[in-house]
mmCIF file of C-alpha atoms in Angstrom:
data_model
loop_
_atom_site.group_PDB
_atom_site.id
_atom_site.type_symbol
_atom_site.label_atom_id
_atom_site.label_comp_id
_atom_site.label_asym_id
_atom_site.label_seq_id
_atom_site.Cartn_x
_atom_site.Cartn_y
_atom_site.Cartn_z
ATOM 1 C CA UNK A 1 4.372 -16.495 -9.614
ATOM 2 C CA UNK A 2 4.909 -18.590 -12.822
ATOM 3 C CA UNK A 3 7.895 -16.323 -14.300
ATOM 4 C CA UNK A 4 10.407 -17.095 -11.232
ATOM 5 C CA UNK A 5 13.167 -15.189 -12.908
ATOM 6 C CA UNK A 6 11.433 -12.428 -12.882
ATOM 7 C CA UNK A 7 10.770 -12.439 -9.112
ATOM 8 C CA UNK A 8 12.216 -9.623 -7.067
ATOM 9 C CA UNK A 9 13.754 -11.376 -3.928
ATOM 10 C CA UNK A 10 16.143 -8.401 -3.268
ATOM 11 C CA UNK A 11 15.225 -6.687 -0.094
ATOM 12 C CA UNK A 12 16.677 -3.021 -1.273
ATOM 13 C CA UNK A 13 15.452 -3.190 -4.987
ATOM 14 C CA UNK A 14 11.603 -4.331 -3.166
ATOM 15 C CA UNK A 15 11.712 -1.335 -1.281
ATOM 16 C CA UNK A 16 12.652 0.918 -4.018
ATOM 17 C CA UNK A 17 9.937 -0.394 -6.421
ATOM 18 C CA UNK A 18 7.390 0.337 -3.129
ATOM 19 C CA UNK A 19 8.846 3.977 -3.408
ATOM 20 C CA UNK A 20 7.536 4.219 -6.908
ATOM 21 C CA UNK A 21 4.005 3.150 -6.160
ATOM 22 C CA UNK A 22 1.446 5.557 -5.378
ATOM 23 C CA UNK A 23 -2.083 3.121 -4.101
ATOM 24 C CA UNK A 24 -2.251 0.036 -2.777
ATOM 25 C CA UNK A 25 -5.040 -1.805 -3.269
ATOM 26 C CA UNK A 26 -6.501 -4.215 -0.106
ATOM 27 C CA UNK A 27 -8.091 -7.692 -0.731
ATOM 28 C CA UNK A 28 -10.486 -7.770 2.156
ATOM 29 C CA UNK A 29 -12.799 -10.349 2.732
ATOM 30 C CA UNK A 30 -16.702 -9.656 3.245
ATOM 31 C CA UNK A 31 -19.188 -12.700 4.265
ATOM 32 C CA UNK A 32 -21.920 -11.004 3.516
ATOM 33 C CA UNK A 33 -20.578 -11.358 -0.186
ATOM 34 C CA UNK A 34 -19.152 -14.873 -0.400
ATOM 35 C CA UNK A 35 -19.197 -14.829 -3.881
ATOM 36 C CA UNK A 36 -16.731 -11.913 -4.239
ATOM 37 C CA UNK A 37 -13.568 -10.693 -2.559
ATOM 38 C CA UNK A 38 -13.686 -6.763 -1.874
ATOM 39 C CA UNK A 39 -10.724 -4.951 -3.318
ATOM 40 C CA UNK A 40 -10.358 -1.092 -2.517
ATOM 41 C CA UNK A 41 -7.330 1.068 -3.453
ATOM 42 C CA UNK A 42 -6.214 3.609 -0.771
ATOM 43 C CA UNK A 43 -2.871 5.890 -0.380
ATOM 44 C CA UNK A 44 -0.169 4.881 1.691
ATOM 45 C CA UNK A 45 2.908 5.268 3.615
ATOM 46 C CA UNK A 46 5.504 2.578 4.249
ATOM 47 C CA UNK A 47 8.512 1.821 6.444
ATOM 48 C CA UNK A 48 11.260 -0.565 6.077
ATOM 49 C CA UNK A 49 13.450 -2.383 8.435
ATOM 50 C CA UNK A 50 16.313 -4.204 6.428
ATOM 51 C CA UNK A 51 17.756 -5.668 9.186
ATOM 52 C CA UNK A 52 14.278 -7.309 9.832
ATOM 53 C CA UNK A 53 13.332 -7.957 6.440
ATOM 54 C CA UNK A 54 10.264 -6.271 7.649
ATOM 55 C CA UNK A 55 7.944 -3.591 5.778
ATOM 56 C CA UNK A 56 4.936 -1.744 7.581
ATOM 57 C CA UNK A 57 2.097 0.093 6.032
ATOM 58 C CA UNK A 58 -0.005 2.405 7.076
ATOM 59 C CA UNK A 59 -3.374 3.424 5.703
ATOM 60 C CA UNK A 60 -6.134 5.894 6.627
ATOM 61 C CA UNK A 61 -9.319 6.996 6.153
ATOM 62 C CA UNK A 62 -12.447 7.680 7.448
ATOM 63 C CA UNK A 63 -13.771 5.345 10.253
ATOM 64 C CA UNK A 64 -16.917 4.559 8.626
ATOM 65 C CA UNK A 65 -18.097 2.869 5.607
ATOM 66 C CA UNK A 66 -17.268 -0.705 4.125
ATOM 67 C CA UNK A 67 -13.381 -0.918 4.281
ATOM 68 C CA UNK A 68 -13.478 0.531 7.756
ATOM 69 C CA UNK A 69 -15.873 -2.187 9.070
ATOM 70 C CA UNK A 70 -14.262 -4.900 6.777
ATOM 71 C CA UNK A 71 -10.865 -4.086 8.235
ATOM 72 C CA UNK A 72 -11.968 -3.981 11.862
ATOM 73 C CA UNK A 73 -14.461 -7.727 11.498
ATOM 74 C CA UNK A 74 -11.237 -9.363 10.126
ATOM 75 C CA UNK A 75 -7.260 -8.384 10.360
ATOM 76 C CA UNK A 76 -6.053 -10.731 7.588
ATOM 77 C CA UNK A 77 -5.938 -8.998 3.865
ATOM 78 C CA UNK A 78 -4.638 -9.440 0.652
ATOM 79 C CA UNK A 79 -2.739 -6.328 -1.308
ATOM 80 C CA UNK A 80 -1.246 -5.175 -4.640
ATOM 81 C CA UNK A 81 0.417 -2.505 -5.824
ATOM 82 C CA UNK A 82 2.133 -1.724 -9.225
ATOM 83 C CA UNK A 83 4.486 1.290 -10.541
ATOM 84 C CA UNK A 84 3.158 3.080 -13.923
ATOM 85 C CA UNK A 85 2.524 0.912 -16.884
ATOM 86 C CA UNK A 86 5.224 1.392 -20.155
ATOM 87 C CA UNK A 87 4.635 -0.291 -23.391
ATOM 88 C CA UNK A 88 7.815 -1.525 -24.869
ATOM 89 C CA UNK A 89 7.533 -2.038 -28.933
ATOM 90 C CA UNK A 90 9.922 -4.846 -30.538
ATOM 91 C CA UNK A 91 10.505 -4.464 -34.005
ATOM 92 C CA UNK A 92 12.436 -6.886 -34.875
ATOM 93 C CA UNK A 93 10.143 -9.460 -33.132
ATOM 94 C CA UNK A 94 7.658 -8.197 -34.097
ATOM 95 C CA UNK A 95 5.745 -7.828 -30.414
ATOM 96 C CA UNK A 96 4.681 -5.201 -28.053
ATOM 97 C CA UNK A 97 5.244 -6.315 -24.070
ATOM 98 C CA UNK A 98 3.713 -4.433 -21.313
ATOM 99 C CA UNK A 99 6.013 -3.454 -18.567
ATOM 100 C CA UNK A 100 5.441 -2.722 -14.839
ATOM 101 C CA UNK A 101 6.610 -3.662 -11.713
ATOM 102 C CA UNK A 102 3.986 -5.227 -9.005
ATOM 103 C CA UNK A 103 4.430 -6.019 -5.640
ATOM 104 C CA UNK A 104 1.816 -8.499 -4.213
ATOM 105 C CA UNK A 105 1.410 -10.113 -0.624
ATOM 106 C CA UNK A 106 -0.398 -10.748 2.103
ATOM 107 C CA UNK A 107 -0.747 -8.924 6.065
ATOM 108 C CA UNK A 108 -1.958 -9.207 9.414
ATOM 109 C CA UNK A 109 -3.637 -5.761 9.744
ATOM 110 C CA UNK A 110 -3.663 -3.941 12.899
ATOM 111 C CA UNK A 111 -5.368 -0.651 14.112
ATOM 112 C CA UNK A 112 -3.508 2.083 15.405
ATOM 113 C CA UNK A 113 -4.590 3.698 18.899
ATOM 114 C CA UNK A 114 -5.466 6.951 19.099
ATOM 115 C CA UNK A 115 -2.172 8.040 21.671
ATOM 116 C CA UNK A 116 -0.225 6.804 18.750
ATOM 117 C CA UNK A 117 -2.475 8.393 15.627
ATOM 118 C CA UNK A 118 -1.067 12.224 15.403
ATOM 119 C CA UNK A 119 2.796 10.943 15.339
ATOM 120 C CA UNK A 120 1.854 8.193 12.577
ATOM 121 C CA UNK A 121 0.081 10.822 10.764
ATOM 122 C CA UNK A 122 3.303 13.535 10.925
ATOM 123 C CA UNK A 123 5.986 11.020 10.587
ATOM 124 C CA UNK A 124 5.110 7.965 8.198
ATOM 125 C CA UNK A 125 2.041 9.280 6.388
ATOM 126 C CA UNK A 126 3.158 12.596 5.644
ATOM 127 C CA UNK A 127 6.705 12.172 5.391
ATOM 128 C CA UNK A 128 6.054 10.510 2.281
ATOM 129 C CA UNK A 129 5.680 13.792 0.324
ATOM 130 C CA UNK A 130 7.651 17.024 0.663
ATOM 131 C CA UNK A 131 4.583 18.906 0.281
ATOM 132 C CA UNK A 132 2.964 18.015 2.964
ATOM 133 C CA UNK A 133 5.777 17.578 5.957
ATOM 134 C CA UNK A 134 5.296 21.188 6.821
ATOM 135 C CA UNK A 135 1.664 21.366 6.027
ATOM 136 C CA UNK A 136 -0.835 22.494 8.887
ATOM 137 C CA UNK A 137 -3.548 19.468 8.628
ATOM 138 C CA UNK A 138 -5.996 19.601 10.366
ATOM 139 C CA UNK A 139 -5.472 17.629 13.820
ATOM 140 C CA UNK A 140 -8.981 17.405 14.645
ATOM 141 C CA UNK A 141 -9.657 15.094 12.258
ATOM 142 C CA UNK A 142 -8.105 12.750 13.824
ATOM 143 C CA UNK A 143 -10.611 11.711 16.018
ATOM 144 C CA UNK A 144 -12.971 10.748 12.581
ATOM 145 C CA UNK A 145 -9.985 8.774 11.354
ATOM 146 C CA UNK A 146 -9.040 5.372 11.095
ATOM 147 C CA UNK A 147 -5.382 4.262 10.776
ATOM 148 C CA UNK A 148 -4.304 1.085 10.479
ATOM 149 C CA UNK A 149 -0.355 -0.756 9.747
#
C-alpha cells in the first residue's frame, strides 16, 4: 500500500468495514490461463476472533463450474472487497476525491465437509442477514453445494 497513513491496522475498525461489504471478490489462479489471473465475486459470511486476530470466510456455491474446480486444484487465493463508492467534491481546492474503504489480502482456502455444511449454512452464512435466519432453505441443496472458509 503506498498511502501508509491511510492503512487500517485496527483490528475492531477492520472488522466493521468487513460488515459493510456485501461481495468479495477471489483471485484464483488457473494454469490453463497463464496469462491471466481469474477473479470472481461471490457473497459471503465472515467471523472474527479478536483475541486471535483471526477472520474466517465462508463462501458457497454450486460445486461445479470454473471457481469450484479452481478452488479445489489450488487452496491459495487472492481477495478484495470494498464498501460503496462516495464522491467527495472540494471547492475550495478545486478537486473531486473518490472515497471507499477496501480490504485486500490473501488465504489458505479450505473446503468444508459435508457433517459440517448445514450448521455453516444456518449459523455463519445466514446469520449474516435478518431475513434469512428464520428462512426455510432448502436443505437438500446441500448436497449440490460447495462451501469453503
Amino acid at each position: 500500500m503506498r498511502r501508509k497513513d491511510r492503512e487500517i491496522t485496527d483490528f475492531k475498525k477492520l472488522v466493521e468495514m468487513i460488515g459493510h461489504c456485501e461481495v468479495i471478490r477471489l483471485g484464483l489462479v488457473d494454469d490453463a490461463d497463464k496469462d491471466f489471473p481469474y477473479i470472481v465475486p461471490v457473497n459471503f459470511s465472515y467471523e472474527a476472533n479478536e483475541t486471535t486476530g483471526e477472520i474466517n470466510f465462508y463462501i458457497h456455491g454450486a460445486k461445479a463450474g470454473r471457481k469450484y474446480e479452481l478452488l479445489k486444484k489450488n487452496c491459495k487465493c487472492s481477495f478484495e472487497m470494498d464498501t460503496q463508492l462516495k464522491i467527495d467534491y472540494l471547492y475550495d481546492s478545486p478537486d473531486i476525491t473518490p472515497r471507499y474503504d477496501c480490504v485486500m489480502g490473501t488465504a489458505e482456502v479450505e473446503e468444508i465437509p459435508d457433517s459440517q455444511k448445514e450448521q455453516i449454512m444456518q449459523e455463519k452464512v445466514l446469520s449474516r442477514w435478518e431475513e434469512a435466519r428464520s428462512f426455510p432453505w432448502n436443505r437438500e441443496s446441500l448436497s449440490r453445494c460447495g462451501m469453503f472458509k
